[in-house]
Coordinates of C-alpha atoms in Angstrom, one line a residue:
L1 CA 1.7 58.4 -141.2
R2 CA 4.2 57.6 -144.0
L3 CA 4.3 58.9 -147.6
N4 CA 6.5 57.4 -150.3
Y5 CA 6.9 58.9 -153.8
S6 CA 9.1 57.8 -156.7
Y7 CA 9.4 59.1 -160.2
N8 CA 11.0 57.1 -162.9
S9 CA 13.4 55.4 -160.4
R10 CA 15.3 58.7 -160.3
Y11 CA 13.6 61.0 -157.8
L12 CA 12.6 59.6 -154.4
L13 CA 10.7 61.2 -151.5
T14 CA 9.7 59.8 -148.1
G15 CA 7.9 61.7 -145.4
T16 CA 6.8 60.4 -142.0
I17 CA 5.1 61.9 -138.9
R18 CA 4.3 60.1 -135.6
R19 CA 2.8 61.1 -132.3
D20 CA 3.9 59.1 -129.3
G21 CA 2.8 59.1 -125.7
Y22 CA 4.6 57.5 -122.6
S23 CA 2.9 57.2 -119.3
G24 CA 6.2 57.2 -117.5
F25 CA 6.6 60.9 -118.1
G26 CA 5.2 63.7 -116.0
Q27 CA 1.5 64.6 -116.4
N28 CA 2.4 67.8 -118.3
N29 CA 4.7 66.3 -120.9
K30 CA 3.5 62.8 -121.9
W31 CA 3.2 63.4 -125.6
G32 CA 5.7 64.1 -128.4
V33 CA 5.4 64.7 -132.2
F34 CA 8.2 63.5 -134.4
P35 CA 8.3 64.3 -138.2
S36 CA 10.9 63.4 -140.8
F37 CA 11.5 63.6 -144.6
A38 CA 14.1 62.2 -147.0
L39 CA 15.1 63.0 -150.6
G40 CA 16.9 60.6 -152.9
Y41 CA 18.3 61.1 -156.4
N42 CA 19.5 58.2 -158.5
L43 CA 22.0 60.1 -160.6
A44 CA 23.3 56.9 -162.2
N45 CA 19.9 56.6 -164.0
E46 CA 20.2 59.8 -165.8
E47 CA 21.2 59.7 -169.5
F48 CA 23.8 62.5 -169.0
F49 CA 25.5 60.7 -166.1
P50 CA 29.3 61.0 -167.0
W51 CA 30.7 58.0 -165.1
E52 CA 28.4 55.2 -166.2
N53 CA 31.4 53.0 -167.2
I54 CA 32.7 53.2 -163.6
F55 CA 29.6 53.5 -161.4
S56 CA 26.7 51.0 -161.6
K57 CA 25.0 52.8 -158.7
F58 CA 25.3 56.4 -157.7
K59 CA 22.5 57.6 -155.4
L60 CA 22.6 60.9 -153.6
R61 CA 20.3 61.4 -150.6
T62 CA 19.6 63.7 -147.7
S63 CA 17.2 63.5 -144.7
Y64 CA 16.1 65.5 -141.7
G65 CA 14.1 64.2 -138.9
I66 CA 13.3 64.3 -135.2
N67 CA 13.4 61.2 -132.9
G68 CA 12.2 60.9 -129.3
N69 CA 13.9 59.0 -126.4
Q70 CA 11.8 57.7 -123.5
G71 CA 14.7 56.4 -121.5
V72 CA 13.2 56.5 -118.0
N73 CA 11.5 53.7 -116.1
P74 CA 7.7 53.6 -115.6
Y75 CA 6.5 55.5 -112.5
S76 CA 9.9 57.3 -112.1
T77 CA 8.2 60.7 -112.2
L78 CA 6.0 59.9 -109.3
T79 CA 7.0 60.7 -105.7
S80 CA 7.8 57.5 -103.9
L81 CA 9.1 56.2 -100.6
N82 CA 11.3 53.2 -99.9
S83 CA 10.8 51.1 -96.8
M84 CA 13.5 51.1 -94.2
D85 CA 12.4 49.1 -91.1
Y86 CA 14.3 49.2 -87.9
V87 CA 14.3 47.2 -84.6
T88 CA 13.9 48.7 -81.2
G89 CA 14.1 46.3 -78.3
T90 CA 12.2 43.3 -79.5
S91 CA 9.8 45.2 -81.8
N92 CA 10.2 45.7 -85.6
L93 CA 9.0 49.2 -86.5
A94 CA 8.1 50.4 -90.0
G95 CA 10.2 53.2 -91.4
Y96 CA 10.4 55.0 -94.8
V97 CA 12.9 57.2 -96.6
P98 CA 12.6 59.3 -99.8
G99 CA 12.9 57.2 -103.0
T100 CA 12.1 59.5 -105.9
L101 CA 11.0 63.1 -106.2
G102 CA 7.9 63.7 -108.3
Q103 CA 8.3 65.6 -111.6
D104 CA 5.3 66.8 -113.5
N105 CA 7.3 68.3 -116.3
L106 CA 9.7 65.5 -117.2
G107 CA 9.2 64.7 -120.9
W108 CA 10.7 63.6 -124.2
E109 CA 14.3 63.9 -125.1
S110 CA 14.4 65.0 -128.7
S111 CA 17.1 64.5 -131.4
R112 CA 17.2 66.5 -134.6
T113 CA 19.4 64.9 -137.2
I114 CA 20.4 66.0 -140.7
N115 CA 22.1 63.4 -142.9
I116 CA 23.8 63.7 -146.3
G117 CA 24.8 60.4 -147.9
L118 CA 25.9 58.5 -151.0
D119 CA 25.1 54.9 -152.0
F120 CA 27.5 53.6 -154.6
G121 CA 28.3 50.6 -156.7
I122 CA 31.6 50.4 -158.7
L123 CA 32.6 48.0 -161.5
Q124 CA 29.3 46.3 -161.9
N125 CA 28.8 46.3 -158.2
R126 CA 32.1 44.6 -157.5
I127 CA 32.5 47.2 -154.8
T128 CA 29.4 48.6 -153.1
G129 CA 28.9 50.7 -150.0
D130 CA 27.5 53.9 -148.5
I131 CA 29.0 57.1 -147.1
N132 CA 27.2 59.3 -144.5
F133 CA 27.8 62.6 -143.0
Y134 CA 25.5 63.6 -140.1
K135 CA 24.9 66.2 -137.5
T136 CA 22.6 65.5 -134.5
K137 CA 21.4 68.1 -132.0
T138 CA 19.7 66.6 -128.9
T139 CA 17.7 68.8 -126.6
D140 CA 16.0 68.1 -123.2
L141 CA 18.4 65.3 -122.4
L142 CA 17.2 62.7 -119.8
L143 CA 20.2 62.8 -117.5
N144 CA 20.7 62.0 -113.8
R145 CA 21.7 65.2 -112.0
S146 CA 23.3 65.3 -108.6
I147 CA 21.3 67.4 -106.1
S148 CA 21.7 68.4 -102.4
L149 CA 21.4 65.7 -99.8
V150 CA 18.8 67.8 -98.0
H151 CA 16.2 66.2 -100.2
G152 CA 17.1 62.7 -98.8
I153 CA 18.3 61.5 -102.2
T154 CA 21.4 62.2 -104.2
S155 CA 20.2 62.5 -107.8
I156 CA 17.2 63.2 -109.9
T157 CA 16.4 62.6 -113.6
Q158 CA 15.8 65.9 -115.5
N159 CA 15.5 67.3 -119.0
I160 CA 18.8 69.1 -119.1
G161 CA 20.6 71.1 -121.8
E162 CA 21.7 70.3 -125.3
T163 CA 24.3 68.1 -127.0
E164 CA 25.7 68.0 -130.5
N165 CA 27.1 65.0 -132.4
R166 CA 28.9 65.2 -135.7
G167 CA 30.2 62.2 -137.6
F168 CA 31.2 60.3 -140.7
E169 CA 30.4 56.7 -141.4
L170 CA 31.5 54.4 -144.2
G171 CA 30.4 50.9 -145.0
F172 CA 31.6 48.7 -147.9
N173 CA 31.5 45.3 -149.5
S174 CA 34.0 44.1 -152.2
R175 CA 34.6 41.0 -154.2
N176 CA 38.4 41.3 -154.5
I177 CA 39.1 38.0 -156.3
S178 CA 36.6 35.7 -157.9
S179 CA 37.7 32.6 -159.9
N180 CA 36.8 29.0 -160.3
K181 CA 38.8 27.9 -157.3
F182 CA 39.7 30.9 -155.3
H183 CA 37.4 33.6 -153.9
W184 CA 38.3 36.6 -151.6
S185 CA 35.7 39.1 -150.4
T186 CA 35.9 41.9 -147.8
S187 CA 33.3 43.8 -145.9
G188 CA 33.8 46.6 -143.3
N189 CA 32.7 49.7 -141.7
L190 CA 34.1 52.6 -139.8
A191 CA 32.7 55.6 -137.9
F192 CA 34.1 58.8 -136.6
V193 CA 32.1 60.7 -134.1
K194 CA 32.6 63.9 -132.2
N195 CA 30.2 64.9 -129.4
R196 CA 30.0 68.0 -127.2
I197 CA 27.7 69.6 -124.7
A198 CA 26.2 72.7 -126.3
S199 CA 24.2 74.0 -123.3
L200 CA 23.3 73.0 -119.8
Y201 CA 21.1 75.1 -117.5
G202 CA 21.5 78.5 -119.2
I203 CA 23.1 80.0 -116.1
L204 CA 25.7 82.7 -117.1
D205 CA 28.8 83.9 -115.2
D206 CA 30.1 87.5 -115.0
E207 CA 31.7 87.2 -118.4
Q208 CA 28.3 86.1 -119.9
K209 CA 29.6 82.5 -120.5
E210 CA 27.4 79.6 -119.5
V211 CA 28.5 77.9 -116.3
D212 CA 29.8 74.3 -116.3
D213 CA 28.5 71.7 -113.9
V214 CA 31.8 70.5 -112.4
S215 CA 30.1 68.2 -109.8
N216 CA 28.7 66.1 -112.6
H217 CA 31.8 66.6 -114.8
W218 CA 29.8 68.3 -117.5
F219 CA 31.6 71.1 -119.4
I220 CA 30.2 73.4 -122.1
G221 CA 31.9 72.6 -125.4
Q222 CA 33.4 69.3 -124.2
P223 CA 32.3 65.7 -124.7
I224 CA 29.5 64.4 -122.5
R225 CA 31.6 61.8 -120.7
V226 CA 35.0 63.2 -120.0
A227 CA 38.0 61.8 -118.1
Y228 CA 38.3 64.4 -115.4
G229 CA 40.4 64.7 -112.3
Y230 CA 44.0 65.2 -111.0
K231 CA 46.6 64.3 -113.6
R232 CA 49.4 61.9 -112.7
I233 CA 52.7 63.1 -114.2
G234 CA 55.1 60.6 -112.6
T235 CA 56.6 59.5 -109.3
W236 CA 58.5 61.6 -106.8
Q237 CA 62.2 60.7 -107.1
Q238 CA 65.0 60.8 -104.5
S239 CA 66.3 64.1 -105.9
E240 CA 62.8 65.7 -105.4
A241 CA 62.4 64.8 -101.8
D242 CA 62.3 68.4 -100.6
E243 CA 59.7 69.5 -103.1
A244 CA 57.6 66.4 -102.4
A245 CA 57.7 67.3 -98.7
K246 CA 55.9 70.6 -99.4
Y247 CA 52.8 68.5 -100.4
G248 CA 53.2 66.1 -97.5
S249 CA 54.6 63.5 -99.9
Q250 CA 57.9 61.6 -100.3
P251 CA 59.9 59.7 -103.0
G252 CA 58.0 56.8 -104.4
W253 CA 54.6 58.4 -104.0
V254 CA 52.6 59.7 -106.9
K255 CA 53.4 63.1 -108.4
L256 CA 50.4 65.0 -109.5
L257 CA 50.2 68.1 -111.7
D258 CA 49.8 71.3 -109.6
V259 CA 48.2 73.3 -112.4
N260 CA 48.4 76.8 -110.9
G261 CA 51.7 76.1 -109.0
D262 CA 50.4 77.4 -105.7
G263 CA 51.8 74.4 -103.7
K264 CA 48.4 73.1 -102.9
M265 CA 46.1 70.5 -104.5
T266 CA 42.6 72.0 -104.8
P267 CA 39.7 70.5 -106.8
A268 CA 38.7 73.7 -108.6
A269 CA 42.2 74.7 -109.7
D270 CA 44.1 71.5 -110.2
Q271 CA 41.6 69.1 -111.8
L272 CA 41.4 69.0 -115.6
I273 CA 40.0 67.1 -118.6
Q274 CA 42.3 64.2 -119.7
G275 CA 40.3 62.7 -122.5
Q276 CA 36.9 61.2 -123.2
Q277 CA 35.3 57.9 -122.1
D278 CA 33.5 57.3 -125.5
P279 CA 35.6 56.3 -128.5
K280 CA 36.3 58.8 -131.3
F281 CA 36.8 56.2 -133.9
I282 CA 35.6 52.6 -134.3
W283 CA 35.9 50.1 -137.1
G284 CA 35.5 46.5 -138.1
M285 CA 36.5 44.4 -141.1
T286 CA 35.8 40.8 -142.2
N287 CA 37.8 39.0 -144.8
S288 CA 36.5 35.7 -146.3
L289 CA 38.8 33.5 -148.4
S290 CA 38.0 30.2 -150.0
Y291 CA 40.0 27.8 -152.0
K292 CA 38.2 24.7 -153.4
N293 CA 36.5 23.3 -150.3
F294 CA 38.5 25.3 -147.7
K295 CA 37.2 28.5 -146.3
L296 CA 38.8 31.0 -143.9
D297 CA 36.9 33.9 -142.2
V298 CA 38.7 36.6 -140.1
F299 CA 36.9 39.4 -138.3
V300 CA 39.0 42.3 -136.8
H301 CA 37.6 45.0 -134.6
G302 CA 39.2 48.3 -133.5
V303 CA 38.4 51.1 -131.0
H304 CA 40.4 54.3 -130.7
G305 CA 40.4 57.6 -128.9
V306 CA 38.9 56.3 -125.7
T307 CA 40.1 56.9 -122.1
K308 CA 39.2 54.7 -119.1
S309 CA 40.0 54.7 -115.4
S310 CA 42.8 52.2 -114.7
R311 CA 43.6 50.2 -111.6
R312 CA 47.1 49.5 -112.9
L313 CA 48.6 51.1 -109.8
D314 CA 46.1 49.6 -107.4
E315 CA 45.1 53.0 -106.2
D316 CA 41.8 51.8 -104.6
N317 CA 43.2 48.7 -102.9
T318 CA 43.5 48.1 -99.2
S319 CA 46.6 47.4 -97.3
E320 CA 45.6 43.7 -97.1
T321 CA 45.4 43.5 -100.9
R322 CA 48.7 45.1 -101.3
L323 CA 50.4 42.4 -99.3
S324 CA 49.2 39.8 -101.9
T325 CA 49.1 41.7 -105.1
T326 CA 50.5 40.4 -108.4
L327 CA 54.2 40.9 -109.2
K328 CA 54.7 44.4 -110.6
P329 CA 57.7 46.6 -111.2
W330 CA 57.0 48.9 -108.1
W331 CA 59.1 52.0 -107.5
T332 CA 62.0 51.3 -105.2
S333 CA 65.3 53.1 -104.6
D334 CA 66.9 50.5 -106.9
N335 CA 64.1 50.8 -109.5
P336 CA 63.4 54.6 -109.7
T337 CA 60.6 54.3 -112.3
N338 CA 58.2 57.1 -113.2
D339 CA 55.6 54.6 -114.4
W340 CA 54.8 53.0 -111.0
N341 CA 54.4 54.1 -107.4
A342 CA 55.9 52.4 -104.4
N343 CA 53.9 49.5 -102.9
H344 CA 52.6 51.6 -100.1
L345 CA 49.0 52.3 -98.9
Q346 CA 49.4 56.1 -99.2
A347 CA 51.6 56.1 -102.4
N348 CA 48.6 57.3 -104.5
E349 CA 48.1 60.5 -102.4
M350 CA 49.6 63.9 -102.8
G351 CA 48.6 67.0 -100.9
G352 CA 45.9 65.2 -99.1
V353 CA 44.1 64.1 -102.3
R354 CA 43.7 60.9 -104.1
Y355 CA 43.3 60.6 -107.9
T356 CA 42.0 58.4 -110.7
L357 CA 44.5 57.1 -113.2
W358 CA 43.2 57.7 -116.7
E359 CA 44.8 55.8 -119.5
D360 CA 44.3 55.1 -123.2
A361 CA 42.0 52.0 -123.7
G362 CA 42.2 51.8 -127.5
F363 CA 42.7 48.4 -129.0
V364 CA 42.7 46.3 -132.1
R365 CA 41.3 42.8 -131.5
I366 CA 41.0 39.8 -133.9
K367 CA 37.6 38.8 -132.7
D368 CA 37.0 35.6 -134.7
I369 CA 39.1 33.3 -136.9
S370 CA 37.2 30.4 -138.5
L371 CA 38.6 27.7 -140.8
S372 CA 36.3 25.1 -142.3
Y373 CA 36.4 22.3 -144.9
D374 CA 33.4 21.0 -146.8
F375 CA 33.6 17.4 -147.9
P376 CA 32.3 16.4 -151.3
Q377 CA 28.5 16.2 -151.4
G378 CA 27.2 12.6 -151.2
L379 CA 30.1 11.3 -149.0
F380 CA 28.7 8.8 -146.5
N381 CA 25.3 9.6 -148.1
L382 CA 25.3 13.0 -146.5
N383 CA 24.0 16.2 -148.3
R384 CA 26.6 18.2 -146.3
L385 CA 29.6 17.4 -144.1
R386 CA 31.6 20.3 -142.8
L387 CA 34.4 20.3 -140.2
Y388 CA 35.4 23.6 -138.7
V389 CA 37.5 25.2 -136.0
T390 CA 36.9 28.7 -134.6
G391 CA 39.1 30.9 -132.4
R392 CA 37.6 33.9 -130.6
N393 CA 39.4 36.8 -128.8
F394 CA 42.8 35.2 -129.4
F395 CA 44.8 38.3 -130.3
T396 CA 44.5 41.8 -128.8
F397 CA 46.9 44.7 -129.5
T398 CA 46.6 47.4 -126.9
D399 CA 48.6 49.6 -124.4
W400 CA 45.9 49.0 -121.8
Y401 CA 47.5 47.3 -118.8
T402 CA 44.7 45.8 -116.7
L403 CA 42.0 43.4 -117.8
D404 CA 39.9 43.8 -120.9
P405 CA 39.9 47.2 -122.8
E406 CA 36.6 46.2 -124.5
L407 CA 34.6 46.2 -121.3
D408 CA 33.1 49.2 -119.6
S409 CA 34.5 48.3 -116.2
E410 CA 38.1 47.3 -115.7
V411 CA 37.1 44.9 -112.9
S412 CA 34.5 43.0 -115.0
F413 CA 35.3 39.4 -116.0
P414 CA 37.4 39.7 -119.2
L415 CA 36.2 38.1 -122.5
Q416 CA 37.7 34.6 -122.5
K417 CA 39.7 33.1 -125.4
E418 CA 37.7 30.3 -127.0
L419 CA 38.7 27.5 -129.3
V420 CA 35.7 25.6 -130.8
F421 CA 35.8 22.5 -132.9
G422 CA 32.7 21.4 -134.7
V423 CA 31.0 19.4 -137.4
T424 CA 27.9 20.2 -139.5
L425 CA 25.9 17.3 -140.8
N426 CA 22.9 17.5 -143.2
F427 CA 21.2 14.2 -144.1

């Protein structure tokens, strides 16, 4: 059900309510009810509006609503077995292993969002855009939780805990220069977001604080996807040989942070949060310039405040790979760098533990550059003749060492640079 109301193009009201059911959920929680409402006020339409010479549009708005997420596959709440046949002698015998555990109570993930925004137009809509501040609280999250192997499977999807997102978003369009021969316009957007886990299982410790789920790297008050583990602080040098030996290490091998200084590397005491795997700030901007029949479009994209696991030091590679690795400034006695380990199979170990190298994966990339020329209409009896050249992913500015910082996995095929020449014909 949706209700819209407007009075004199000044006061606006929208209300909705929906009831959704999904057969993929457990038999006790298949249905969810999701209402919302929004209020708008076109302040620029009021006679007493004080900035009418500046703002051609000035609309205040606020909204509150609940959305549902059904992000599980059909039948995933039913108990199932996977086939695992085996051979004995010359006979093939049927076998089965646990596939999923049945869950009668798995249901909707719900997000409650409040938004306060402003739509604006400046100088006869020469500059237009919108500003939004929002806060979202999500409950009963659909997350995969690690469980004991005694069940025969390693994880199960459950409605777990609460998260909170706060953010600011800005979008704009502007006509910077507009004349008979030359035009320049800009459009862009940016978004800041901060997310945190507000609650998990409700289990309290002796100090009445909610307990973290360290095995899943979920921590109360921290982002949902954190960069967690032992922290690399350099490489053992020749002058530190005696101290390195206390951890069963040696010069040229990785030097990890012993957080409590007890001379041992233990998971509970020495692993820590080193960043988050989701960006804090993203933005994009397109500039379009035209002069007579020439046109240039440039799109730039930026991602900041994101941390990813890096294979810069080849910490997961085998000894065979190390013999044929790319040329790198490995640590040697003649090159006592702190940024690289020695080219040794165990150089990424300290105190019997291995680590994940977390590094900043922020970047600025010029995604697209396109230059075109439109020939005069009627040439060669054509309604339109355009020649163009486009370059994609040609320039990236980043401190990320390995393949492509834009991809989720550092071992995925990187986005290729492309140069495209084309012609457009309209008869």
